[in-house]
Tab-separated table of C-alpha atoms in Angstrom:
chain	number	residue	atom	x	y	z
C	1	UNK	CA	1.565	-42.946	1.146
C	2	UNK	CA	-1.846	-42.633	2.721
C	3	UNK	CA	-3.904	-39.854	1.174
C	4	UNK	CA	-7.086	-38.069	1.129
C	5	UNK	CA	-8.843	-37.704	-2.411
C	6	UNK	CA	-12.545	-38.080	-4.242
C	7	UNK	CA	-13.171	-38.312	-8.460
C	8	UNK	CA	-16.288	-37.013	-8.464
C	9	UNK	CA	-17.168	-33.453	-7.656
C	10	UNK	CA	-19.913	-33.319	-5.007
C	11	UNK	CA	-22.296	-31.990	-1.433
C	12	UNK	CA	-20.573	-33.789	1.771
C	13	UNK	CA	-23.008	-35.724	2.182
C	14	UNK	CA	-22.791	-38.672	-1.710
C	15	UNK	CA	-21.303	-41.106	-1.618
C	16	UNK	CA	-17.600	-41.472	-1.620
C	17	UNK	CA	-17.081	-37.822	-1.170
C	18	UNK	CA	-13.777	-38.149	0.500
C	19	UNK	CA	-11.784	-41.244	0.659
C	20	UNK	CA	-9.177	-43.757	2.407
C	21	UNK	CA	-6.180	-43.995	-0.035
C	22	UNK	CA	-2.950	-45.217	-1.402
C	23	UNK	CA	-0.293	-42.940	-3.676
C	24	UNK	CA	2.554	-42.473	-4.937
C	25	UNK	CA	5.074	-40.432	-2.932
C	26	UNK	CA	6.274	-37.574	-5.267
C	27	UNK	CA	10.177	-37.087	-5.601
C	28	UNK	CA	11.803	-33.603	-5.246
C	29	UNK	CA	12.842	-31.793	-8.662
C	30	UNK	CA	13.968	-28.245	-9.488
C	31	UNK	CA	12.826	-25.674	-6.659
C	32	UNK	CA	10.097	-27.752	-4.688
C	33	UNK	CA	10.898	-29.370	-1.196
C	34	UNK	CA	9.557	-33.015	-0.546
C	35	UNK	CA	7.429	-32.882	2.361
C	36	UNK	CA	6.212	-34.966	5.263
C	37	UNK	CA	2.867	-33.627	6.347
C	38	UNK	CA	2.307	-34.096	10.379
C	39	UNK	CA	-0.923	-30.472	9.911
C	40	UNK	CA	-3.398	-29.702	8.098
C	41	UNK	CA	-5.449	-27.209	8.065
C	42	UNK	CA	-8.868	-26.571	6.596
C	43	UNK	CA	-10.842	-23.662	4.855
C	44	UNK	CA	-14.091	-22.777	2.664
C	45	UNK	CA	-11.394	-23.412	-0.640
C	46	UNK	CA	-11.384	-27.344	-0.411
C	47	UNK	CA	-15.230	-27.520	-0.009
C	48	UNK	CA	-15.738	-25.287	-2.754
C	49	UNK	CA	-13.968	-27.066	-4.934
C	50	UNK	CA	-14.661	-30.859	-3.641
C	51	UNK	CA	-18.999	-29.753	-4.323
C	52	UNK	CA	-17.445	-27.863	-8.454
C	53	UNK	CA	-14.542	-29.779	-9.183
C	54	UNK	CA	-14.174	-33.377	-10.522
C	55	UNK	CA	-10.698	-34.315	-11.595
C	56	UNK	CA	-10.442	-34.188	-15.247
C	57	UNK	CA	-8.464	-38.035	-15.572
C	58	UNK	CA	-9.538	-41.032	-13.449
C	59	UNK	CA	-7.473	-40.082	-10.933
C	60	UNK	CA	-8.364	-38.994	-7.139
C	61	UNK	CA	-8.356	-34.359	-6.883
C	62	UNK	CA	-6.487	-34.806	-2.822
C	63	UNK	CA	-6.905	-30.945	-1.351
C	64	UNK	CA	-5.277	-29.082	1.349
C	65	UNK	CA	-3.814	-26.257	1.232
C	66	UNK	CA	-2.258	-25.792	4.569
C	67	UNK	CA	0.702	-27.876	6.087
C	68	UNK	CA	3.310	-27.840	8.749
C	69	UNK	CA	5.991	-30.524	8.133
C	70	UNK	CA	9.406	-31.540	8.085
C	71	UNK	CA	11.685	-31.030	4.781
C	72	UNK	CA	12.564	-35.090	3.729
C	73	UNK	CA	13.990	-33.859	0.940
C	74	UNK	CA	14.703	-31.645	-2.145
C	75	UNK	CA	15.585	-29.986	-5.802
C	76	UNK	CA	18.358	-29.619	-7.406
C	77	UNK	CA	17.459	-26.456	-7.658
C	78	UNK	CA	15.999	-25.371	-4.720
C	79	UNK	CA	17.861	-23.290	-1.250
C	80	UNK	CA	16.528	-21.162	1.960
C	81	UNK	CA	16.112	-25.377	3.392
C	82	UNK	CA	17.440	-28.011	4.762
C	83	UNK	CA	16.247	-31.996	5.282
C	84	UNK	CA	14.620	-31.822	9.168
C	85	UNK	CA	13.724	-27.441	8.161
C	86	UNK	CA	10.371	-27.922	10.361
C	87	UNK	CA	7.996	-25.575	7.607
C	88	UNK	CA	4.702	-24.741	7.830
C	89	UNK	CA	2.737	-23.293	3.825
C	90	UNK	CA	-0.211	-22.802	1.607
C	91	UNK	CA	0.742	-23.912	-0.890
C	92	UNK	CA	-0.190	-24.210	-4.893
C	93	UNK	CA	-4.328	-25.018	-5.889
C	94	UNK	CA	-2.322	-26.335	-9.271
C	95	UNK	CA	-0.719	-29.223	-6.986
C	96	UNK	CA	-1.845	-32.172	-4.975
C	97	UNK	CA	-2.412	-30.642	-1.947
C	98	UNK	CA	-1.909	-31.335	1.772
C	99	UNK	CA	-4.538	-34.120	2.430
C	100	UNK	CA	-1.827	-36.684	2.383
C	101	UNK	CA	1.125	-38.326	4.114
C	102	UNK	CA	4.579	-36.046	1.778
C	103	UNK	CA	3.246	-33.089	-0.502
C	104	UNK	CA	5.874	-30.970	-3.094
C	105	UNK	CA	5.694	-27.532	-2.715
C	106	UNK	CA	7.849	-24.317	-3.923
C	107	UNK	CA	9.917	-23.580	-2.028
C	108	UNK	CA	9.268	-19.609	-3.024
C	109	UNK	CA	6.108	-20.557	-1.179
C	110	UNK	CA	7.247	-22.021	2.503
C	111	UNK	CA	8.209	-20.426	5.476
C	112	UNK	CA	10.186	-22.172	8.695
C	113	UNK	CA	7.100	-23.564	10.806
C	114	UNK	CA	7.113	-20.699	14.261
C	115	UNK	CA	9.365	-22.057	16.750
C	116	UNK	CA	6.593	-21.613	19.738
C	117	UNK	CA	3.833	-22.840	18.771
C	118	UNK	CA	2.700	-26.401	17.867
C	119	UNK	CA	2.473	-27.748	14.502
C	120	UNK	CA	-1.209	-27.824	15.378
C	121	UNK	CA	-1.011	-23.989	16.321
C	122	UNK	CA	0.811	-23.277	12.797
C	123	UNK	CA	-1.072	-25.428	10.846
C	124	UNK	CA	-3.914	-22.748	10.938
C	125	UNK	CA	-2.157	-19.901	9.617
C	126	UNK	CA	-0.094	-20.040	6.528
C	127	UNK	CA	-4.134	-19.289	4.807
C	128	UNK	CA	-5.838	-17.216	5.717
C	129	UNK	CA	-2.303	-15.425	6.939
C	130	UNK	CA	-1.495	-14.499	3.514
C	131	UNK	CA	-4.002	-13.496	2.701
C	132	UNK	CA	-5.143	-11.292	5.404
C	133	UNK	CA	-1.220	-9.557	4.093
C	134	UNK	CA	-2.169	-9.242	0.519
C	135	UNK	CA	-5.113	-7.860	1.168
C	136	UNK	CA	-3.904	-5.470	3.924
C	137	UNK	CA	-0.700	-3.902	2.073
C	138	UNK	CA	-1.015	-4.833	-1.255
C	139	UNK	CA	-4.875	-4.528	-1.561
C	140	UNK	CA	-5.721	-1.817	0.428
C	141	UNK	CA	-2.416	-0.349	1.113
C	142	UNK	CA	-2.430	0.879	4.427
C	143	UNK	CA	1.008	1.975	5.383
C	144	UNK	CA	3.351	0.213	8.348
C	145	UNK	CA	3.017	2.361	11.586
C	146	UNK	CA	6.521	2.889	11.117
C	147	UNK	CA	6.317	4.162	7.370
C	148	UNK	CA	2.406	5.989	8.359
C	149	UNK	CA	1.967	10.200	7.170
C	150	UNK	CA	-1.544	9.773	6.901
C	151	UNK	CA	-3.031	13.091	7.894
C	152	UNK	CA	-6.467	11.592	9.387
C	153	UNK	CA	-6.221	7.985	11.433
C	154	UNK	CA	-6.921	5.035	8.887
C	155	UNK	CA	-10.591	3.284	10.114
C	156	UNK	CA	-10.400	-0.362	8.367
C	157	UNK	CA	-14.175	-1.789	8.737
C	158	UNK	CA	-13.124	-5.854	8.587
C	159	UNK	CA	-17.148	-8.138	7.284
C	160	UNK	CA	-17.191	-11.805	8.435
C	161	UNK	CA	-14.355	-10.907	11.195
C	162	UNK	CA	-14.715	-14.090	13.137
C	163	UNK	CA	-13.569	-16.781	10.616
C	164	UNK	CA	-9.691	-17.305	10.065
C	165	UNK	CA	-8.690	-13.958	6.942
C	166	UNK	CA	-10.376	-11.916	9.447
C	167	UNK	CA	-8.361	-13.515	12.463
C	168	UNK	CA	-5.863	-12.844	11.423
C	169	UNK	CA	-6.090	-9.642	9.628
C	170	UNK	CA	-7.667	-7.764	12.965
C	171	UNK	CA	-4.239	-9.245	14.707
C	172	UNK	CA	-2.542	-7.819	11.135
C	173	UNK	CA	-3.710	-4.348	11.578
C	174	UNK	CA	-3.224	-3.826	15.104
C	175	UNK	CA	0.326	-4.756	14.907
C	176	UNK	CA	1.440	-3.442	12.639
C	177	UNK	CA	-0.866	-0.250	11.423
C	178	UNK	CA	-2.549	2.484	13.117
C	179	UNK	CA	-5.512	1.449	11.763
C	180	UNK	CA	-9.425	1.619	13.758
C	181	UNK	CA	-10.901	-1.691	13.370
C	182	UNK	CA	-14.298	-2.461	13.540
C	183	UNK	CA	-15.444	-5.639	12.920
C	184	UNK	CA	-18.674	-7.367	12.437
C	185	UNK	CA	-20.002	-10.579	14.478
C	186	UNK	CA	-23.372	-11.905	14.561
C	187	UNK	CA	-23.362	-13.949	17.804
C	188	UNK	CA	-22.039	-13.661	21.799
C	189	UNK	CA	-19.082	-16.063	20.778
C	190	UNK	CA	-18.118	-14.578	17.726
C	191	UNK	CA	-18.418	-10.976	18.755
C	192	UNK	CA	-15.976	-12.215	21.981
C	193	UNK	CA	-13.530	-14.358	19.804
C	194	UNK	CA	-12.959	-10.235	17.155
C	195	UNK	CA	-12.154	-8.534	20.519
C	196	UNK	CA	-10.298	-10.390	22.513
C	197	UNK	CA	-8.326	-10.371	19.548
C	198	UNK	CA	-7.575	-6.442	19.153
C	199	UNK	CA	-11.012	-5.701	17.278
C	200	UNK	CA	-11.608	-1.862	18.470
C	201	UNK	CA	-15.340	-1.540	18.149
C	202	UNK	CA	-17.942	-4.516	17.181
C	203	UNK	CA	-20.720	-4.606	15.972
C	204	UNK	CA	-23.949	-6.673	13.794
C	205	UNK	CA	-23.593	-7.491	10.631
C	206	UNK	CA	-27.162	-8.240	11.287
C	207	UNK	CA	-27.942	-5.346	11.771
C	208	UNK	CA	-27.336	-2.212	10.406
C	209	UNK	CA	-24.082	-1.099	9.125
C	210	UNK	CA	-24.671	2.766	8.710
C	211	UNK	CA	-26.856	2.757	11.348
C	212	UNK	CA	-24.306	0.886	14.430
C	213	UNK	CA	-21.042	3.017	12.369
C	214	UNK	CA	-22.358	6.369	12.754
C	215	UNK	CA	-23.847	5.798	16.244
C	216	UNK	CA	-19.980	5.261	17.096
C	217	UNK	CA	-18.784	8.946	15.780
C	218	UNK	CA	-15.288	8.346	15.026
C	219	UNK	CA	-15.475	8.716	11.208
C	220	UNK	CA	-15.985	7.671	7.888
C	221	UNK	CA	-14.285	4.390	6.900
C	222	UNK	CA	-11.553	4.548	4.945
C	223	UNK	CA	-11.091	1.145	4.395
C	224	UNK	CA	-12.847	-1.846	3.837
C	225	UNK	CA	-11.954	-5.721	3.903
C	226	UNK	CA	-15.183	-7.262	2.711
C	227	UNK	CA	-14.576	-11.381	3.653
C	228	UNK	CA	-18.349	-12.193	3.121
C	229	UNK	CA	-21.936	-11.203	1.609
C	230	UNK	CA	-20.505	-8.480	-0.208
C	231	UNK	CA	-23.106	-8.173	-2.812
C	232	UNK	CA	-25.240	-8.027	0.448
C	233	UNK	CA	-23.219	-5.149	1.332
C	234	UNK	CA	-22.098	-3.176	-0.988
C	235	UNK	CA	-24.088	-0.090	-0.546
C	236	UNK	CA	-23.241	-0.297	3.187
C	237	UNK	CA	-19.884	0.333	2.039
C	238	UNK	CA	-19.897	3.475	-0.321
C	239	UNK	CA	-22.505	5.088	2.663
C	240	UNK	CA	-19.592	4.614	5.227
C	241	UNK	CA	-16.641	4.697	3.299
C	242	UNK	CA	-14.614	7.906	2.390
C	243	UNK	CA	-14.175	9.366	-0.463
C	244	UNK	CA	-11.505	7.286	-2.800
C	245	UNK	CA	-11.653	4.804	0.331
C	246	UNK	CA	-10.678	1.275	-0.600
C	247	UNK	CA	-12.483	-2.121	-0.653
C	248	UNK	CA	-11.009	-5.693	-1.027
C	249	UNK	CA	-12.779	-8.414	-1.246
C	250	UNK	CA	-11.598	-12.216	-0.679
C	251	UNK	CA	-15.590	-13.454	-1.947
C	252	UNK	CA	-17.392	-14.833	-4.937
C	253	UNK	CA	-20.167	-12.428	-5.466
C	254	UNK	CA	-22.396	-13.463	-8.379
C	255	UNK	CA	-22.889	-9.718	-9.614
C	256	UNK	CA	-22.388	-6.268	-8.341
C	257	UNK	CA	-22.941	-3.077	-9.115
C	258	UNK	CA	-19.380	-1.022	-8.976
C	259	UNK	CA	-21.445	1.913	-10.682
C	260	UNK	CA	-21.913	2.633	-7.288
C	261	UNK	CA	-18.211	3.110	-6.426
C	262	UNK	CA	-18.076	6.042	-8.736
C	263	UNK	CA	-19.581	9.570	-7.424
C	264	UNK	CA	-17.210	9.008	-4.366
C	265	UNK	CA	-14.221	7.542	-7.164
C	266	UNK	CA	-13.790	4.484	-4.539
C	267	UNK	CA	-11.864	1.847	-5.605
C	268	UNK	CA	-12.646	-2.816	-5.873
C	269	UNK	CA	-9.609	-5.136	-5.492
C	270	UNK	CA	-9.880	-8.730	-5.034
C	271	UNK	CA	-7.505	-10.887	-2.884
C	272	UNK	CA	-6.443	-14.319	-3.992
C	273	UNK	CA	-3.662	-15.531	-1.961
C	274	UNK	CA	-3.218	-18.162	-4.887
C	275	UNK	CA	-2.699	-15.837	-7.229
C	276	UNK	CA	1.322	-15.939	-7.407
C	277	UNK	CA	1.655	-19.727	-7.255
C	278	UNK	CA	-0.686	-19.468	-10.480
C	279	UNK	CA	0.438	-17.324	-12.832
C	280	UNK	CA	4.481	-18.589	-10.924
C	281	UNK	CA	4.725	-14.690	-10.719
C	282	UNK	CA	8.302	-13.126	-10.862
C	283	UNK	CA	7.642	-12.278	-6.807
C	284	UNK	CA	6.713	-16.100	-6.053
C	285	UNK	CA	9.749	-14.703	-3.209
C	286	UNK	CA	7.263	-12.269	-1.647
C	287	UNK	CA	4.867	-15.184	0.448
C	288	UNK	CA	7.633	-17.603	1.802
C	289	UNK	CA	8.904	-13.244	3.359
C	290	UNK	CA	5.906	-13.024	4.750
C	291	UNK	CA	5.741	-16.549	6.215
C	292	UNK	CA	8.488	-15.873	8.012
C	293	UNK	CA	7.763	-12.876	9.472
C	294	UNK	CA	5.202	-14.153	10.639
C	295	UNK	CA	6.467	-16.465	12.771
C	296	UNK	CA	8.786	-13.437	14.159
C	297	UNK	CA	5.661	-11.792	15.202
C	298	UNK	CA	4.548	-15.262	16.894
C	299	UNK	CA	7.351	-16.383	18.316
C	300	UNK	CA	7.492	-12.883	19.910
C	301	UNK	CA	4.317	-12.890	21.449
C	302	UNK	CA	2.568	-10.018	18.949
C	303	UNK	CA	0.682	-11.896	16.606
C	304	UNK	CA	-1.496	-15.298	18.147
C	305	UNK	CA	-2.135	-18.251	16.039
C	306	UNK	CA	-6.065	-18.318	15.584
C	307	UNK	CA	-6.900	-22.419	15.719
C	308	UNK	CA	-10.087	-22.869	17.496
C	309	UNK	CA	-10.500	-26.301	17.411
C	310	UNK	CA	-8.900	-29.397	16.194
C	311	UNK	CA	-10.538	-32.698	14.900
C	312	UNK	CA	-8.348	-35.823	15.710
C	313	UNK	CA	-6.278	-37.459	13.563
C	314	UNK	CA	-6.045	-36.966	9.379
C	315	UNK	CA	-8.828	-39.367	7.415
C	316	UNK	CA	-11.797	-39.349	5.733
C	317	UNK	CA	-13.891	-39.158	8.521
C	318	UNK	CA	-11.884	-36.685	10.356
C	319	UNK	CA	-12.090	-34.810	7.431
C	320	UNK	CA	-15.513	-34.564	6.105
C	321	UNK	CA	-16.134	-33.401	9.433
C	322	UNK	CA	-14.946	-30.641	9.094
C	323	UNK	CA	-15.807	-30.423	5.861
C	324	UNK	CA	-19.547	-30.215	7.093
C	325	UNK	CA	-19.104	-28.131	10.065
C	326	UNK	CA	-17.191	-25.174	7.391
C	327	UNK	CA	-19.909	-25.706	5.583
C	328	UNK	CA	-22.376	-25.070	8.120
C	329	UNK	CA	-20.668	-21.020	8.184
C	330	UNK	CA	-20.400	-21.724	12.528
C	331	UNK	CA	-17.046	-22.518	12.438
C	332	UNK	CA	-14.742	-19.653	14.347
C	333	UNK	CA	-11.616	-19.478	13.827
C	334	UNK	CA	-9.982	-21.501	11.912
C	335	UNK	CA	-10.346	-25.808	12.588
C	336	UNK	CA	-6.743	-28.217	12.297
C	337	UNK	CA	-6.460	-32.073	11.747
C	338	UNK	CA	-3.287	-33.252	12.865
C	339	UNK	CA	-1.193	-36.789	12.252
C	340	UNK	CA	-2.404	-39.644	9.602
C	341	UNK	CA	-3.403	-42.734	10.847
C	342	UNK	CA	-0.542	-45.286	12.081
């Protein structure tokens, strides 16, 4: 089968950073399903691993943790899907990725693709949807609107809101909770993007967050979704958060002075969507369930795909360009590649 991989970690312009290669097609056993991949999305985790993690043997490392495809084989213990089902998923960080014509994935991490959108539109969704869902409902524990008993409104600050996670997080918050959403974006294009996704207020993260939030006069922030540069904004979070507020982050700050959170009893939560698959947790099936509900929300027109740019077919050249764009920090929404060259 065709695939794209690398043998030595390094910068995007290094020789043989990503190569077109041929690999053996894998065989499904146990609870795995074998998926013929039709579209993939690219995420920051892809380039972070490519920059820093070389294979431990002489084999190629295949990246990719967003895919849409067709089930072509199932393991003897798999029962959630049938041959021919169109599915979408984000997979497992510890296994070969979706930058290949065929991929093995545990069925508990997979859901049927939304029927109303294209493969490219669906490929943009899994990893960021899982991350945003777990961050919003499990880490921050913001109640679903149907069972909200809060005596004050939840005010959610989303920092770095125009990226892949922020783009779906805003939609979940507006569709499924009663929270007021403050989104940060610094460029006219990104400000327009997050407004269209439903943000109630948009502020500029290159300016003082405290002054801008105070000027809104909507009361204190109760929850923060910190999607980038957490160490730079931590003091501002402490200033604007209500006592006993919550911060959830997805980035990797080198240092973080958590003592600043003590006076207000602010809690800090890390969200890493690969935790369930990496540790084979008892509740891995939750990712199947939340992707299934997301597909239903999409098919009902409540949530829309965060696809913003397609970059051609799935090959090493196009994948390098997608990595380069993501590394620039200027991407809006999600980047997708579709179909392998014949």
